[in-house]
Amino acid sequence: MDDFHFLRPEWLIALLPCIALAWYLKQHQLVQSSWHKFIPAHLATKLISNSNQVKQFPLYSLILLWSVIVLALAGPAWEKRPQPVFSADIGRVILFDLSMSMRSEDLKPDRLTQARFKAIDLSRQITEGELGLVAYAGDAFTISPLTPDSKNVAALLPSLQPEIMPVMGSDAGLGVIEAIELLKNAGHLKGEIYWFTDHVSQLEFEDVSRYLNNTEYTLVIFGVGTPTGAPIKLQSGELLKDSSGSIVIPKLNESKLTTLAKSVSGHYHRLTTSDRDINYVTESIQRQNKNAKQEETEITGDQWFDFGAVLSVLALPLFLWFARQQSLFAVGLLIFSASYTNDSYANVIDRLFKNDDQQAMTALQQQKYQDAAALADDPAIKGAALFKQGNLEAAIEQFNQLDSADAFYNKGNALAQLGKLDEAIKAYDQAIKRQPDFSKAQDNKALAEQLKNQQQQQDGQQQQ
């Protein structure tokens, strides 16, 4: 018993009332009547009725019940037992570039179509673990959360095209962040990100390298296109031109993509018409699955066993007695209903000492957005939770109830993601009006205006 300790010793504070009550009962064990003045103490216990002691029995039982429950809640532990600490499930995410350059026709019929075919082939080869899908252009979005059924991802890939993205442009850093968050939120500390793209800017290079370094996520880049490039054919049939009227010809920059892959200990493959590129990846997946299963059977960790559950069984006879007597049973039941796990302990404390908005804020910080939205009464907290869930229209309704700079700023962000740039600019204006030094609102307003100008230029080119 040298290793005896309590996992949650803070519960032992609840023993103080028991100690005080036991001391009080000890001091008043015998009723002091006039006979005690004449009868010696050793005879008083035999001659005077002990009916008062009988009446004190429920209190002693309460002390015993209370003590057993508190000790169980404190989590007595003295033995370690092996626990598995490794899961064979590996998380994987397909990251898809949906910038307009993917419409280039140096691959037939175009880069986008070829990349989708390859991604579908890859998803069908992933039969173990979980697979998710993220797409990005000027912003990044989760198209499919991680799922063990890769057929769901394969079914979504044919619908991907640049025109569905609300924000034009290219920001691979946001895409990588979205993929990492997807893996982390699903509990995967290790995983792979399969990135289909045709270019990377210097800023994207630095962002992606910074986000992936010091993580256990492997980046596999599939280069889409050719070094010579080709024009971008829009859905209208016109060729994409820049502001000077020149035809845009994006080229595959393999050297930069290769350097990026090496900088994060990843791999680079150019998309080919054969199955050589996909076969390399699928062979790697098979090796990983085999190694993971072997490690799962071999790697274990020790964890202190909580004997609180065993100890709580001792309280059951006393509970039955209280239920029969209908005295103080509710008090015992209230204490016993609290589980002896850390999470439940925190939940009980939250319910007792925090209002709904405070509990909602805690859930929001823990990324439990659905719980936060259900608990919150404050429109600011509820709106933030709905925004994080992706329920942008409902979030805007909440922000409309407020008249603060932050509320208008958040409303502008939601409108911008919905592609309502004019309304977003007006919301940013209102935020700046209420807080003139609101730099984030100023920056986002400038970005929204820039995106609006780009859309107008593209609309004008299509009309021409």
Coordinates of C-alpha atoms in Angstrom, one line a residue:
M1 CA 0.0 0.0 0.0
D2 CA 3.0 2.3 -0.4
D3 CA 1.4 3.7 -3.6
F4 CA -1.9 4.5 -1.9
H5 CA -3.2 8.0 -2.9
F6 CA -6.3 9.8 -4.0
L7 CA -6.9 10.7 -7.6
R8 CA -9.2 13.6 -6.6
P9 CA -8.1 14.6 -3.1
E10 CA -10.1 17.9 -3.2
W11 CA -13.2 15.9 -2.4
L12 CA -11.7 15.1 1.1
I13 CA -12.7 18.6 2.2
A14 CA -16.3 17.3 2.3
L15 CA -15.3 15.2 5.3
L16 CA -15.0 18.2 7.6
P17 CA -18.8 18.3 8.4
C18 CA -18.6 14.6 9.3
I19 CA -15.8 15.2 11.7
A20 CA -17.6 18.0 13.3
L21 CA -20.8 16.1 13.7
A22 CA -19.0 13.0 15.1
W23 CA -17.3 15.2 17.7
Y24 CA -20.6 16.8 18.7
L25 CA -22.3 13.4 19.1
K26 CA -19.4 12.1 21.1
Q27 CA -19.6 15.0 23.5
H28 CA -23.4 14.5 24.0
Q29 CA -23.6 10.7 23.9
L30 CA -25.5 10.5 27.2
V31 CA -28.4 12.7 28.2
Q32 CA -27.3 14.7 31.2
S33 CA -30.2 14.3 33.7
S34 CA -30.3 14.9 37.5
W35 CA -29.4 11.2 38.1
H36 CA -25.9 11.7 36.7
K37 CA -25.0 13.8 39.7
F38 CA -25.4 10.9 42.0
I39 CA -24.6 7.8 39.9
P40 CA -21.0 7.1 38.9
A41 CA -20.3 7.2 35.2
H42 CA -19.5 3.4 35.0
L43 CA -22.9 2.6 36.5
A44 CA -24.8 5.2 34.6
T45 CA -24.3 3.4 31.3
K46 CA -26.0 0.3 32.9
L47 CA -28.7 1.9 34.9
I48 CA -29.9 4.8 32.6
S49 CA -31.9 4.0 29.5
N50 CA -30.0 4.4 26.2
S51 CA -33.0 5.4 24.2
N52 CA -31.3 8.6 23.2
Q53 CA -28.4 6.6 21.7
V54 CA -30.9 4.7 19.7
K55 CA -32.3 8.0 18.3
Q56 CA -28.8 9.0 17.4
F57 CA -28.3 6.0 15.2
P58 CA -29.5 7.8 12.0
L59 CA -26.9 10.5 12.5
Y60 CA -24.1 8.0 12.9
S61 CA -25.4 6.2 9.8
L62 CA -25.3 9.5 7.9
I63 CA -21.7 10.0 9.0
L64 CA -20.8 6.6 7.8
L65 CA -22.7 7.0 4.5
W66 CA -21.2 10.5 3.9
S67 CA -17.7 9.3 4.6
V68 CA -17.9 6.3 2.3
I69 CA -19.3 8.4 -0.6
V70 CA -16.7 11.2 -0.1
L71 CA -13.9 8.6 -0.1
A72 CA -15.3 7.1 -3.3
L73 CA -15.5 10.5 -5.0
A74 CA -11.9 11.2 -3.9
G75 CA -10.8 8.2 -6.0
P76 CA -8.7 5.9 -3.9
A77 CA -6.0 4.3 -5.9
W78 CA -3.0 2.0 -5.1
E79 CA -2.7 -0.2 -8.2
K80 CA -1.7 0.4 -11.8
R81 CA -3.3 -1.6 -14.6
P82 CA -2.3 -1.8 -18.2
Q83 CA -4.3 0.3 -20.6
P84 CA -4.1 0.5 -24.5
V85 CA -2.7 3.8 -25.6
F86 CA -2.6 3.4 -29.4
S87 CA -5.4 3.2 -32.0
A88 CA -4.9 1.6 -35.3
D89 CA -7.3 4.0 -37.0
I90 CA -5.3 6.6 -39.0
G91 CA -6.8 9.9 -40.0
R92 CA -6.4 11.1 -43.6
V93 CA -7.6 14.2 -45.4
I94 CA -7.8 15.0 -49.1
L95 CA -7.0 18.7 -49.5
F96 CA -8.2 20.0 -52.9
D97 CA -7.1 23.3 -54.6
L98 CA -10.1 25.0 -56.2
S99 CA -8.5 28.1 -57.5
M100 CA -9.2 29.2 -61.1
S101 CA -5.9 27.9 -62.3
M102 CA -7.3 24.3 -62.0
R103 CA -9.3 25.1 -65.1
S104 CA -6.1 25.2 -67.1
E105 CA -6.2 22.8 -70.1
D106 CA -2.6 21.5 -70.3
L107 CA -4.1 18.2 -69.0
K108 CA -7.1 16.9 -70.9
P109 CA -9.8 17.8 -70.5
D110 CA -8.4 20.1 -67.8
R111 CA -6.4 19.9 -64.5
L112 CA -9.6 19.9 -62.4
T113 CA -11.1 16.8 -64.0
Q114 CA -7.8 14.9 -63.9
A115 CA -7.3 15.8 -60.2
R116 CA -10.8 14.7 -59.3
F117 CA -10.3 11.3 -61.1
K118 CA -7.1 10.7 -59.1
A119 CA -8.6 11.8 -55.8
I120 CA -11.5 9.4 -56.4
D121 CA -9.1 6.5 -57.2
L122 CA -7.2 7.4 -54.0
S123 CA -10.3 7.5 -51.8
R124 CA -11.4 4.1 -53.0
Q125 CA -8.0 2.6 -52.0
I126 CA -8.4 3.8 -48.4
T127 CA -10.4 1.0 -46.8
E128 CA -9.2 1.4 -43.2
G129 CA -9.1 4.4 -40.9
E130 CA -11.0 7.7 -41.5
L131 CA -11.0 10.0 -44.5
G132 CA -12.1 13.6 -44.8
L133 CA -12.3 16.2 -47.6
V134 CA -11.3 19.9 -47.5
A135 CA -11.4 22.4 -50.4
Y136 CA -9.9 25.8 -50.5
A137 CA -9.6 28.9 -52.7
G138 CA -9.5 32.3 -51.0
D139 CA -11.0 30.5 -48.0
A140 CA -11.1 26.9 -46.8
F141 CA -14.1 24.7 -46.0
T142 CA -14.7 21.2 -44.8
I143 CA -16.6 19.3 -47.6
S144 CA -16.8 16.1 -45.6
P145 CA -15.8 15.4 -42.0
L146 CA -13.7 12.4 -41.2
T147 CA -15.6 9.2 -41.9
P148 CA -14.7 5.5 -42.0
D149 CA -16.7 5.2 -45.2
S150 CA -14.5 6.6 -48.0
K151 CA -17.3 6.1 -50.5
N152 CA -19.0 9.2 -49.1
V153 CA -15.9 11.3 -50.0
A154 CA -15.6 9.7 -53.5
A155 CA -19.3 10.7 -54.1
L156 CA -18.6 14.3 -53.2
L157 CA -15.4 14.8 -55.3
P158 CA -17.2 15.1 -58.8
S159 CA -19.1 18.2 -57.6
L160 CA -16.0 20.2 -56.8
Q161 CA -15.3 23.2 -59.0
P162 CA -13.9 26.7 -58.5
E163 CA -17.3 28.3 -59.0
I164 CA -18.7 26.9 -55.8
M165 CA -16.2 28.7 -53.6
P166 CA -17.6 31.9 -52.1
V167 CA -14.1 33.6 -52.0
M168 CA -11.9 33.6 -55.1
G169 CA -8.2 33.4 -54.9
S170 CA -5.8 30.9 -53.3
D171 CA -4.7 30.5 -49.7
A172 CA -3.3 27.0 -49.2
G173 CA -2.4 27.9 -45.6
L174 CA -6.0 28.1 -44.6
G175 CA -6.6 24.8 -46.3
V176 CA -3.8 23.1 -44.3
I177 CA -5.1 24.7 -41.1
E178 CA -8.6 23.3 -41.8
A179 CA -7.2 19.8 -42.5
I180 CA -5.1 19.8 -39.3
E181 CA -8.1 21.0 -37.2
L182 CA -10.2 18.2 -38.8
L183 CA -7.7 15.6 -37.7
K184 CA -7.2 17.0 -34.2
N185 CA -10.9 17.4 -33.5
A186 CA -11.4 13.7 -34.4
G187 CA -8.6 12.7 -32.0
H188 CA -6.0 11.8 -34.6
L189 CA -2.5 12.9 -33.4
K190 CA -1.0 11.3 -36.5
G191 CA -2.3 11.4 -40.0
E192 CA -1.7 12.2 -43.7
I193 CA -2.8 15.1 -45.8
Y194 CA -3.1 14.5 -49.6
W195 CA -2.9 17.8 -51.3
F196 CA -3.9 18.2 -55.0
T197 CA -2.6 21.5 -56.3
D198 CA -0.9 23.2 -59.3
H199 CA 1.0 26.0 -57.6
V200 CA 2.2 27.5 -54.3
S201 CA 3.2 31.1 -53.7
Q202 CA 6.1 32.1 -51.4
L203 CA 3.6 33.2 -48.7
E204 CA 1.7 29.9 -49.0
F205 CA 5.1 28.0 -48.9
E206 CA 6.0 29.7 -45.6
D207 CA 2.5 29.3 -44.0
V208 CA 2.2 25.6 -44.9
S209 CA 5.7 24.9 -43.7
R210 CA 5.1 26.7 -40.4
Y211 CA 1.8 24.9 -39.7
L212 CA 3.1 21.4 -40.4
N213 CA 6.5 21.6 -38.7
N214 CA 6.6 20.0 -35.3
T215 CA 3.4 18.0 -36.0
E216 CA 2.9 14.3 -36.7
Y217 CA 1.0 14.9 -39.9
T218 CA 2.6 13.9 -43.2
L219 CA 2.0 16.0 -46.3
V220 CA 1.8 14.2 -49.7
I221 CA 1.6 16.7 -52.6
F222 CA 0.2 15.8 -56.0
G223 CA 1.3 18.3 -58.6
V224 CA -1.4 18.9 -61.2
G225 CA -0.4 20.3 -64.6
T226 CA 2.7 20.7 -66.7
P227 CA 5.7 23.1 -66.6
T228 CA 4.6 24.7 -69.9
G229 CA 1.1 25.4 -68.7
A230 CA -2.0 26.3 -70.8
P231 CA -4.7 29.0 -70.8
I232 CA -7.7 28.8 -68.3
K233 CA -11.0 28.2 -70.0
L234 CA -14.0 29.5 -68.1
Q235 CA -17.4 27.9 -68.0
S236 CA -18.6 30.6 -70.5
G237 CA -16.0 29.3 -73.0
E238 CA -13.9 32.4 -72.7
L239 CA -10.2 32.4 -71.8
L240 CA -9.2 34.0 -68.5
K241 CA -7.3 37.3 -68.9
D242 CA -5.5 39.5 -66.5
S243 CA -6.2 43.2 -65.9
S244 CA -4.0 44.2 -68.9
G245 CA -6.0 41.9 -71.2
S246 CA -3.3 39.2 -71.5
I247 CA -4.3 35.6 -71.4
V248 CA -3.3 33.9 -68.1
I249 CA -1.2 30.8 -68.5
P250 CA -0.5 29.1 -65.1
K251 CA 2.5 26.8 -65.0
L252 CA 3.2 23.9 -62.6
N253 CA 6.1 24.9 -60.4
E254 CA 7.4 21.5 -59.5
S255 CA 10.7 22.7 -57.9
K256 CA 8.9 24.8 -55.3
L257 CA 6.4 22.1 -54.5
T258 CA 9.2 19.5 -54.2
T259 CA 11.1 21.8 -51.9
L260 CA 8.0 22.4 -49.7
A261 CA 7.4 18.6 -49.4
K262 CA 11.0 18.0 -48.3
S263 CA 10.9 20.9 -45.8
V264 CA 8.0 19.2 -43.9
S265 CA 9.4 15.6 -44.4
G266 CA 6.6 14.9 -46.9
H267 CA 6.5 13.6 -50.5
Y268 CA 5.8 15.0 -53.9
H269 CA 4.4 13.3 -57.0
R270 CA 3.4 14.7 -60.3
L271 CA 0.0 13.5 -61.5
T272 CA 0.4 10.9 -64.2
T273 CA -1.9 9.2 -66.7
S274 CA -0.9 5.8 -65.2
D275 CA -1.5 4.5 -61.7
R276 CA 2.1 4.9 -60.6
D277 CA 1.5 7.9 -58.4
I278 CA -1.6 6.5 -56.7
N279 CA 0.1 3.0 -56.3
Y280 CA 3.0 4.5 -54.4
V281 CA 0.6 6.1 -51.9
T282 CA -1.6 3.1 -51.5
E283 CA 1.4 0.8 -50.8
S284 CA 2.5 3.3 -48.1
I285 CA -1.1 3.2 -46.6
Q286 CA -1.0 -0.6 -46.5
R287 CA 2.3 -0.6 -44.7
Q288 CA 1.0 2.0 -42.2
N289 CA -2.1 0.0 -41.5
K290 CA 0.0 -3.2 -40.9
N291 CA 2.4 -1.4 -38.5
A292 CA -0.4 0.3 -36.7
K293 CA -2.2 -3.0 -36.0
Q294 CA 1.1 -4.5 -34.7
E295 CA 1.7 -1.6 -32.5
E296 CA -1.8 -1.7 -31.1
T297 CA -1.3 -5.2 -29.8
E298 CA 2.2 -4.4 -28.4
I299 CA 2.0 -1.0 -26.9
T300 CA 0.3 -0.5 -23.6
G301 CA 0.5 2.1 -20.8
D302 CA -0.1 1.9 -17.1
Q303 CA -2.9 3.8 -15.5
W304 CA -4.0 4.1 -11.9
F305 CA -7.1 2.0 -11.2
D306 CA -9.9 4.0 -9.5
F307 CA -11.3 1.9 -6.6
G308 CA -14.0 4.5 -6.0
A309 CA -16.6 2.5 -7.8
V310 CA -15.9 -0.5 -5.7
L311 CA -16.0 1.5 -2.5
S312 CA -19.3 3.1 -3.4
V313 CA -21.0 -0.3 -3.4
L314 CA -20.5 -0.3 0.4
A315 CA -23.0 2.6 0.6
L316 CA -25.9 0.6 -0.9
P317 CA -27.1 -1.0 2.3
L318 CA -27.2 2.4 4.1
F319 CA -29.1 3.8 1.1
L320 CA -31.7 1.1 1.4
W321 CA -32.1 1.8 5.1
F322 CA -32.5 5.5 4.5
A323 CA -35.1 4.8 1.8
R324 CA -37.1 2.7 4.2
Q325 CA -36.9 5.3 7.0
Q326 CA -37.5 8.2 4.5
S327 CA -35.1 10.3 6.4
L328 CA -32.2 12.2 4.9
F329 CA -32.4 9.9 1.8
A330 CA -32.6 12.9 -0.6
V331 CA -29.3 14.3 0.8
G332 CA -27.5 11.0 0.3
L333 CA -28.9 10.5 -3.1
L334 CA -27.8 14.0 -4.2
I335 CA -24.3 13.3 -3.1
F336 CA -24.2 9.8 -4.5
S337 CA -25.6 10.9 -7.9
A338 CA -22.4 12.8 -8.6
S339 CA -20.1 10.5 -10.6
Y340 CA -16.5 10.1 -9.4
T341 CA -14.9 10.9 -12.8
N342 CA -13.1 14.2 -13.5
D343 CA -15.4 15.2 -16.3
S344 CA -18.6 14.6 -14.5
Y345 CA -17.2 16.3 -11.4
A346 CA -16.5 19.4 -13.5
N347 CA -20.0 19.2 -15.0
V348 CA -21.6 19.1 -11.5
I349 CA -19.7 22.1 -10.4
D350 CA -20.7 24.0 -13.6
R351 CA -24.3 23.2 -13.1
L352 CA -24.2 24.3 -9.4
F353 CA -22.1 27.5 -9.7
K354 CA -22.4 28.7 -13.4
N355 CA -25.3 30.2 -15.2
D356 CA -26.3 29.1 -18.7
D357 CA -24.2 31.7 -20.5
Q358 CA -21.1 30.8 -18.4
Q359 CA -21.6 27.2 -19.2
A360 CA -22.0 28.1 -22.9
M361 CA -18.8 30.1 -22.9
T362 CA -17.0 27.1 -21.4
A363 CA -18.4 24.8 -24.1
L364 CA -17.4 27.3 -26.8
Q365 CA -13.8 27.4 -25.5
Q366 CA -13.8 23.6 -25.6
Q367 CA -15.1 23.7 -29.2
K368 CA -18.4 22.0 -28.3
Y369 CA -20.3 24.4 -30.5
Q370 CA -23.6 22.6 -30.5
D371 CA -23.8 22.5 -26.7
A372 CA -22.8 26.2 -26.6
A373 CA -25.5 27.2 -29.0
A374 CA -28.1 25.3 -27.1
L375 CA -27.1 26.7 -23.7
A376 CA -26.5 30.3 -24.5
D377 CA -29.0 33.1 -23.9
D378 CA -26.5 35.9 -24.8
P379 CA -26.8 36.6 -28.5
A380 CA -23.1 37.2 -28.8
I381 CA -22.2 33.8 -27.4
K382 CA -25.0 32.0 -29.3
G383 CA -24.0 33.8 -32.5
A384 CA -20.3 32.8 -32.1
A385 CA -21.3 29.2 -31.5
L386 CA -23.6 29.1 -34.6
F387 CA -20.9 30.8 -36.7
K388 CA -18.4 28.1 -35.7
Q389 CA -20.9 25.4 -36.6
G390 CA -21.2 27.0 -40.1
N391 CA -24.8 28.0 -39.5
L392 CA -24.1 31.5 -40.8
E393 CA -27.7 32.7 -41.4
A394 CA -28.7 31.8 -37.8
A395 CA -25.5 33.5 -36.5
I396 CA -26.4 36.7 -38.4
E397 CA -29.9 36.7 -36.7
Q398 CA -28.2 36.6 -33.3
F399 CA -25.7 39.4 -34.2
N400 CA -28.6 41.6 -35.4
Q401 CA -29.9 41.7 -31.8
L402 CA -26.7 43.6 -30.7
D403 CA -25.4 47.1 -31.4
S404 CA -21.7 46.7 -30.5
A405 CA -18.6 46.9 -32.7
D406 CA -17.8 43.2 -32.2
A407 CA -21.3 42.2 -33.2
F408 CA -21.2 44.1 -36.5
Y409 CA -17.7 42.8 -37.1
N410 CA -18.8 39.2 -36.7
K411 CA -21.9 39.9 -38.8
G412 CA -19.7 41.2 -41.5
N413 CA -17.5 38.0 -41.4
A414 CA -20.6 35.8 -41.7
L415 CA -22.0 37.9 -44.6
A416 CA -18.6 37.8 -46.4
Q417 CA -18.5 34.0 -46.1
L418 CA -22.0 33.9 -47.7
G419 CA -20.7 36.0 -50.6
K420 CA -22.9 39.0 -49.6
L421 CA -20.0 41.4 -50.0
D422 CA -22.0 44.7 -50.2
E423 CA -23.8 43.8 -46.9
A424 CA -20.5 42.7 -45.3
I425 CA -18.9 46.1 -46.2
K426 CA -21.8 47.9 -44.6
A427 CA -21.5 45.8 -41.4
Y428 CA -17.7 46.5 -41.2
D429 CA -18.5 50.3 -41.6
Q430 CA -20.9 50.1 -38.6
A431 CA -18.2 48.3 -36.6
I432 CA -15.6 51.0 -37.5
K433 CA -18.2 53.7 -36.7
R434 CA -18.6 52.4 -33.2
Q435 CA -14.8 51.7 -32.7
P436 CA -12.7 53.8 -35.1
D437 CA -9.5 52.0 -34.2
F438 CA -10.9 48.6 -35.0
S439 CA -8.0 47.4 -37.2
K440 CA -9.5 43.9 -37.9
A441 CA -12.7 45.4 -39.2
Q442 CA -10.7 47.8 -41.4
D443 CA -8.6 45.0 -42.9
N444 CA -11.6 42.8 -43.6
K445 CA -13.5 45.7 -45.2
A446 CA -10.5 46.4 -47.5
L447 CA -10.4 42.7 -48.4
A448 CA -14.2 42.6 -49.1
E449 CA -13.9 45.6 -51.3
Q450 CA -11.0 44.0 -53.2
L451 CA -13.0 40.8 -53.7
K452 CA -15.9 42.8 -54.9
N453 CA -13.8 44.5 -57.5
Q454 CA -12.4 41.2 -58.7
Q455 CA -15.9 39.8 -59.1
Q456 CA -16.9 42.9 -61.1
Q457 CA -13.9 42.5 -63.3
Q458 CA -14.6 38.8 -63.9
D459 CA -18.3 39.6 -64.7
G460 CA -17.2 42.3 -67.1
Q461 CA -14.8 39.9 -68.9
Q462 CA -17.5 37.2 -69.2
Q463 CA -20.0 39.7 -70.7
Q464 CA -17.4 40.8 -73.2

